[in-house]
Amino acid sequence: MDRLPDYSPYKASVDELLDFYRQMLLIRRFEEKAGQLYGMGLIGGFCHLYIGQEAVVVGLQSALKAGDSVITGYRDHGHMLACGIESRAVMAELTGRAAGISKGKGGSMHMFSVEHGFYGGHGIVAAQVPLGTGLAFAHKYKGDGNVCLTYFGDGAANQGQVYESFNMAELWKLPVVYVIENNQYAMGTSVNRASAEDQLYRRGESFRIEGVQVNGMDVLEVRGAAQMAIEWVRSGKGPLLLELKTYRYRGHSMSDPAKYRSREEVQAMREKSDPIEAAKKHLLAAGVDETKLKDIEKEVRAIVNDSADFAEQAPEPELPELYTDVLVGNY
Ligand SMILES: Cc1ncc(C[n+]2csc(CCOP(=O)(O)OP(=O)(O)O)c2C)c(N)n1
Ligand SMILES: [Mg+2]
């Protein structure tokens, strides 16, 4: 077995770091706005916000190539924005409008865009893991040289189907990076209360899948690890596991008062480990003017406000839409 190469934080140019900063800020402001619209009753059903975890998806996605595929669970808005899906189409899906990416029929958890290599958006915990393994199988079968990033949570990591997937992926050397977003909680259960092995990067060991633990609050570290992992997987060496240590600032979903953890715990993460503040510090240290960062903030707010206005005013789907995209058949 080849040894996994070491990796170091990515040495981004100022322009690249500005782009990471902008993307993380877009996700943050988008999610804050989604939270507001939810509070106003404009978004129905479940809504799981990604605030705090932005560096994970921005760092990882920045290392992908066109044609690679991505799949995740229900905390998916940030993944969609990082895949380049238009902010208006995501927000309009949240408000159930015809212009939404799933024509307003999917909502927060059920969005999809083959065009952008984004395969959902899945509400069943860990269901995306065998599906992502299947996407990787398709890449290998077609010989297209692409890889699949399969994201799942610390809670999902305790599901049986994850390990059936690991077995097949290693046996068939499938081009898949399993990305565990360890945000410390699965609903109200902390990872060490639910996991006999809470060092989740080790979860592939009995399948001979190597794993790496990464600081998921630092976009440059995430990008460095992502690049190493994706190169490894793309070169045909089989799957790899990345555990991204991160934190969600908000409750599990909009209906969670988060009483299972203290305010101080959340506050400490926000103050000491915020990924956007960290990128800002790097930028200022690199000599970027603060007005430049303020301009980015303005630009991002304008995109998000425009998306919210659009999502509020766009028409709902027509009734006949109830009969489209429905699969009927005999098996
Ligand atoms: C099979 C299944 N069991 C239970 C649930 C209810 N449920 C929804 S999210 C969740 C917690 C998952 O936590 P984690 O994998 O850590 O992801 P996070 O929400 O932290 O992103 C549970 C138990 C579900 N949707 N599907
Ligand atoms: Mg979790």
mmCIF file of C-alpha atoms in Angstrom, residues 100-264:
data_model
loop_
_atom_site.group_PDB
_atom_site.id
_atom_site.type_symbol
_atom_site.label_atom_id
_atom_site.label_comp_id
_atom_site.label_asym_id
_atom_site.label_seq_id
_atom_site.Cartn_x
_atom_site.Cartn_y
_atom_site.Cartn_z
ATOM 1 C CA GLY A 100 -36.430 27.326 -7.768
ATOM 2 C CA ILE A 101 -33.822 24.786 -8.829
ATOM 3 C CA SER A 102 -36.329 21.934 -8.171
ATOM 4 C CA LYS A 103 -39.260 23.991 -9.540
ATOM 5 C CA GLY A 104 -40.313 24.757 -5.979
ATOM 6 C CA LYS A 105 -41.214 21.130 -5.305
ATOM 7 C CA GLY A 106 -38.137 20.050 -3.375
ATOM 8 C CA GLY A 107 -37.411 22.710 -0.770
ATOM 9 C CA SER A 108 -34.346 22.968 1.417
ATOM 10 C CA MET A 109 -33.358 19.299 1.471
ATOM 11 C CA HIS A 110 -34.142 18.232 -2.081
ATOM 12 C CA MET A 111 -32.175 20.221 -4.582
ATOM 13 C CA PHE A 112 -30.228 18.836 -7.495
ATOM 14 C CA SER A 113 -28.305 20.103 -10.518
ATOM 15 C CA VAL A 114 -26.668 17.604 -12.845
ATOM 16 C CA GLU A 115 -25.400 20.551 -14.886
ATOM 17 C CA HIS A 116 -23.319 21.654 -11.880
ATOM 18 C CA GLY A 117 -22.346 18.114 -10.833
ATOM 19 C CA PHE A 118 -24.492 18.388 -7.712
ATOM 20 C CA TYR A 119 -26.446 15.194 -6.974
ATOM 21 C CA GLY A 120 -28.423 16.358 -3.899
ATOM 22 C CA GLY A 121 -29.665 17.205 -1.239
ATOM 23 C CA HIS A 122 -30.756 13.991 0.701
ATOM 24 C CA GLY A 123 -32.989 13.898 3.774
ATOM 25 C CA ILE A 124 -32.253 10.364 4.929
ATOM 26 C CA VAL A 125 -29.152 10.378 7.112
ATOM 27 C CA ALA A 126 -26.256 8.633 5.269
ATOM 28 C CA ALA A 127 -28.381 7.669 2.253
ATOM 29 C CA GLN A 128 -26.040 9.784 0.131
ATOM 30 C CA VAL A 129 -23.046 7.602 1.024
ATOM 31 C CA PRO A 130 -23.975 4.562 -1.106
ATOM 32 C CA LEU A 131 -25.279 6.941 -3.784
ATOM 33 C CA GLY A 132 -21.950 8.807 -3.841
ATOM 34 C CA THR A 133 -20.166 5.469 -4.019
ATOM 35 C CA GLY A 134 -22.355 4.691 -7.040
ATOM 36 C CA LEU A 135 -21.410 7.999 -8.654
ATOM 37 C CA ALA A 136 -17.755 7.060 -8.160
ATOM 38 C CA PHE A 137 -18.446 3.641 -9.669
ATOM 39 C CA ALA A 138 -19.927 5.397 -12.720
ATOM 40 C CA HIS A 139 -16.806 7.569 -13.061
ATOM 41 C CA LYS A 140 -14.603 4.483 -12.990
ATOM 42 C CA TYR A 141 -16.847 2.451 -15.304
ATOM 43 C CA LYS A 142 -16.938 5.229 -17.885
ATOM 44 C CA GLY A 143 -13.229 5.954 -17.442
ATOM 45 C CA ASP A 144 -13.943 9.690 -17.408
ATOM 46 C CA GLY A 145 -11.158 10.520 -14.923
ATOM 47 C CA ASN A 146 -13.544 12.282 -12.559
ATOM 48 C CA VAL A 147 -13.970 11.850 -8.815
ATOM 49 C CA CYS A 148 -16.885 12.095 -6.407
ATOM 50 C CA LEU A 149 -16.917 14.025 -3.142
ATOM 51 C CA THR A 150 -19.364 12.351 -0.771
ATOM 52 C CA TYR A 151 -20.125 14.561 2.228
ATOM 53 C CA PHE A 152 -21.796 13.293 5.416
ATOM 54 C CA GLY A 153 -22.013 14.160 9.087
ATOM 55 C CA ASP A 154 -20.567 12.755 12.312
ATOM 56 C CA GLY A 155 -23.974 11.251 13.124
ATOM 57 C CA ALA A 156 -24.266 9.687 9.677
ATOM 58 C CA ALA A 157 -20.849 8.093 10.255
ATOM 59 C CA ASN A 158 -22.560 5.619 12.616
ATOM 60 C CA GLN A 159 -24.905 4.271 9.928
ATOM 61 C CA GLY A 160 -24.371 0.719 8.655
ATOM 62 C CA GLN A 161 -24.647 1.560 4.958
ATOM 63 C CA VAL A 162 -21.535 3.756 5.258
ATOM 64 C CA TYR A 163 -19.427 0.648 5.943
ATOM 65 C CA GLU A 164 -20.939 -1.435 3.156
ATOM 66 C CA SER A 165 -20.012 1.462 0.886
ATOM 67 C CA PHE A 166 -16.464 1.655 2.277
ATOM 68 C CA ASN A 167 -15.975 -2.044 1.600
ATOM 69 C CA MET A 168 -17.045 -1.817 -2.035
ATOM 70 C CA ALA A 169 -15.191 1.425 -2.663
ATOM 71 C CA GLU A 170 -11.857 0.006 -1.474
ATOM 72 C CA LEU A 171 -12.383 -3.384 -3.062
ATOM 73 C CA TRP A 172 -13.061 -1.769 -6.447
ATOM 74 C CA LYS A 173 -10.686 1.179 -5.914
ATOM 75 C CA LEU A 174 -13.407 3.708 -6.635
ATOM 76 C CA PRO A 175 -12.540 7.403 -7.073
ATOM 77 C CA VAL A 176 -14.367 8.766 -4.048
ATOM 78 C CA VAL A 177 -13.323 11.075 -1.223
ATOM 79 C CA TYR A 178 -15.521 10.501 1.811
ATOM 80 C CA VAL A 179 -15.811 13.826 3.600
ATOM 81 C CA ILE A 180 -17.015 13.615 7.186
ATOM 82 C CA GLU A 181 -18.165 17.050 8.327
ATOM 83 C CA ASN A 182 -17.685 16.563 12.056
ATOM 84 C CA ASN A 183 -19.574 19.544 13.471
ATOM 85 C CA GLN A 184 -19.570 17.842 16.902
ATOM 86 C CA TYR A 185 -23.316 17.180 17.039
ATOM 87 C CA ALA A 186 -25.948 14.960 15.456
ATOM 88 C CA MET A 187 -29.138 16.812 16.336
ATOM 89 C CA GLY A 188 -28.747 17.093 20.139
ATOM 90 C CA THR A 189 -26.193 14.291 20.595
ATOM 91 C CA SER A 190 -22.518 15.134 20.845
ATOM 92 C CA VAL A 191 -20.106 12.989 18.896
ATOM 93 C CA ASN A 192 -18.337 11.518 21.913
ATOM 94 C CA ARG A 193 -21.633 10.552 23.516
ATOM 95 C CA ALA A 194 -22.657 8.543 20.445
ATOM 96 C CA SER A 195 -19.409 7.207 18.997
ATOM 97 C CA ALA A 196 -17.199 4.440 20.426
ATOM 98 C CA GLU A 197 -14.450 5.636 18.053
ATOM 99 C CA ASP A 198 -14.803 9.392 18.017
ATOM 100 C CA GLN A 199 -11.672 9.933 15.915
ATOM 101 C CA LEU A 200 -13.758 9.638 12.802
ATOM 102 C CA TYR A 201 -10.845 9.761 10.356
ATOM 103 C CA ARG A 202 -10.006 6.242 11.586
ATOM 104 C CA ARG A 203 -13.363 4.805 10.604
ATOM 105 C CA GLY A 204 -12.052 3.376 7.328
ATOM 106 C CA GLU A 205 -9.192 1.417 8.907
ATOM 107 C CA SER A 206 -10.790 -2.010 8.837
ATOM 108 C CA PHE A 207 -11.390 -1.517 5.111
ATOM 109 C CA ARG A 208 -7.814 -0.324 4.537
ATOM 110 C CA ILE A 209 -9.065 3.172 3.730
ATOM 111 C CA GLU A 210 -6.695 5.798 5.021
ATOM 112 C CA GLY A 211 -8.018 8.873 6.734
ATOM 113 C CA VAL A 212 -6.835 12.344 7.655
ATOM 114 C CA GLN A 213 -8.135 14.732 10.293
ATOM 115 C CA VAL A 214 -8.281 18.328 9.096
ATOM 116 C CA ASN A 215 -9.018 21.679 10.738
ATOM 117 C CA GLY A 216 -12.276 22.475 8.980
ATOM 118 C CA MET A 217 -12.283 26.063 10.264
ATOM 119 C CA ASP A 218 -9.294 27.036 8.120
ATOM 120 C CA VAL A 219 -10.025 27.271 4.404
ATOM 121 C CA LEU A 220 -6.334 27.024 3.442
ATOM 122 C CA GLU A 221 -5.827 23.866 5.460
ATOM 123 C CA VAL A 222 -8.985 22.382 3.957
ATOM 124 C CA ARG A 223 -7.823 23.230 0.446
ATOM 125 C CA GLY A 224 -4.365 21.741 1.117
ATOM 126 C CA ALA A 225 -5.873 18.473 2.364
ATOM 127 C CA ALA A 226 -8.452 18.437 -0.435
ATOM 128 C CA GLN A 227 -5.806 18.772 -3.118
ATOM 129 C CA MET A 228 -3.764 15.909 -1.695
ATOM 130 C CA ALA A 229 -6.855 13.696 -1.296
ATOM 131 C CA ILE A 230 -8.304 14.412 -4.714
ATOM 132 C CA GLU A 231 -4.977 13.800 -6.474
ATOM 133 C CA TRP A 232 -4.636 10.476 -4.646
ATOM 134 C CA VAL A 233 -8.137 9.357 -5.513
ATOM 135 C CA ARG A 234 -7.953 10.589 -9.125
ATOM 136 C CA SER A 235 -4.752 8.618 -9.710
ATOM 137 C CA GLY A 236 -6.654 5.356 -9.159
ATOM 138 C CA LYS A 237 -5.435 4.504 -5.653
ATOM 139 C CA GLY A 238 -8.964 4.062 -4.309
ATOM 140 C CA PRO A 239 -11.016 5.953 -1.744
ATOM 141 C CA LEU A 240 -9.830 8.223 1.041
ATOM 142 C CA LEU A 241 -11.479 9.619 4.114
ATOM 143 C CA LEU A 242 -11.199 13.206 5.323
ATOM 144 C CA GLU A 243 -12.572 14.182 8.722
ATOM 145 C CA LEU A 244 -13.152 17.937 8.850
ATOM 146 C CA LYS A 245 -13.367 19.219 12.414
ATOM 147 C CA THR A 246 -15.904 21.999 12.303
ATOM 148 C CA TYR A 247 -18.837 23.488 14.215
ATOM 149 C CA ARG A 248 -22.358 24.619 13.483
ATOM 150 C CA TYR A 249 -23.276 27.889 15.169
ATOM 151 C CA ARG A 250 -27.039 27.498 14.811
ATOM 152 C CA GLY A 251 -29.311 24.719 16.013
ATOM 153 C CA HIS A 252 -29.646 21.470 14.080
ATOM 154 C CA SER A 253 -32.528 22.979 12.114
ATOM 155 C CA MET A 254 -34.563 26.151 12.472
ATOM 156 C CA SER A 255 -36.807 24.414 15.007
ATOM 157 C CA ASP A 256 -33.986 23.473 17.421
ATOM 158 C CA PRO A 257 -33.481 25.703 20.474
ATOM 159 C CA ALA A 258 -30.064 23.997 21.027
ATOM 160 C CA LYS A 259 -30.393 23.486 24.771
ATOM 161 C CA TYR A 260 -27.898 20.605 24.792
ATOM 162 C CA ARG A 261 -24.895 22.964 24.699
ATOM 163 C CA SER A 262 -23.957 26.160 26.454
ATOM 164 C CA ARG A 263 -24.000 29.649 24.967
ATOM 165 C CA GLU A 264 -20.375 29.968 26.070
#
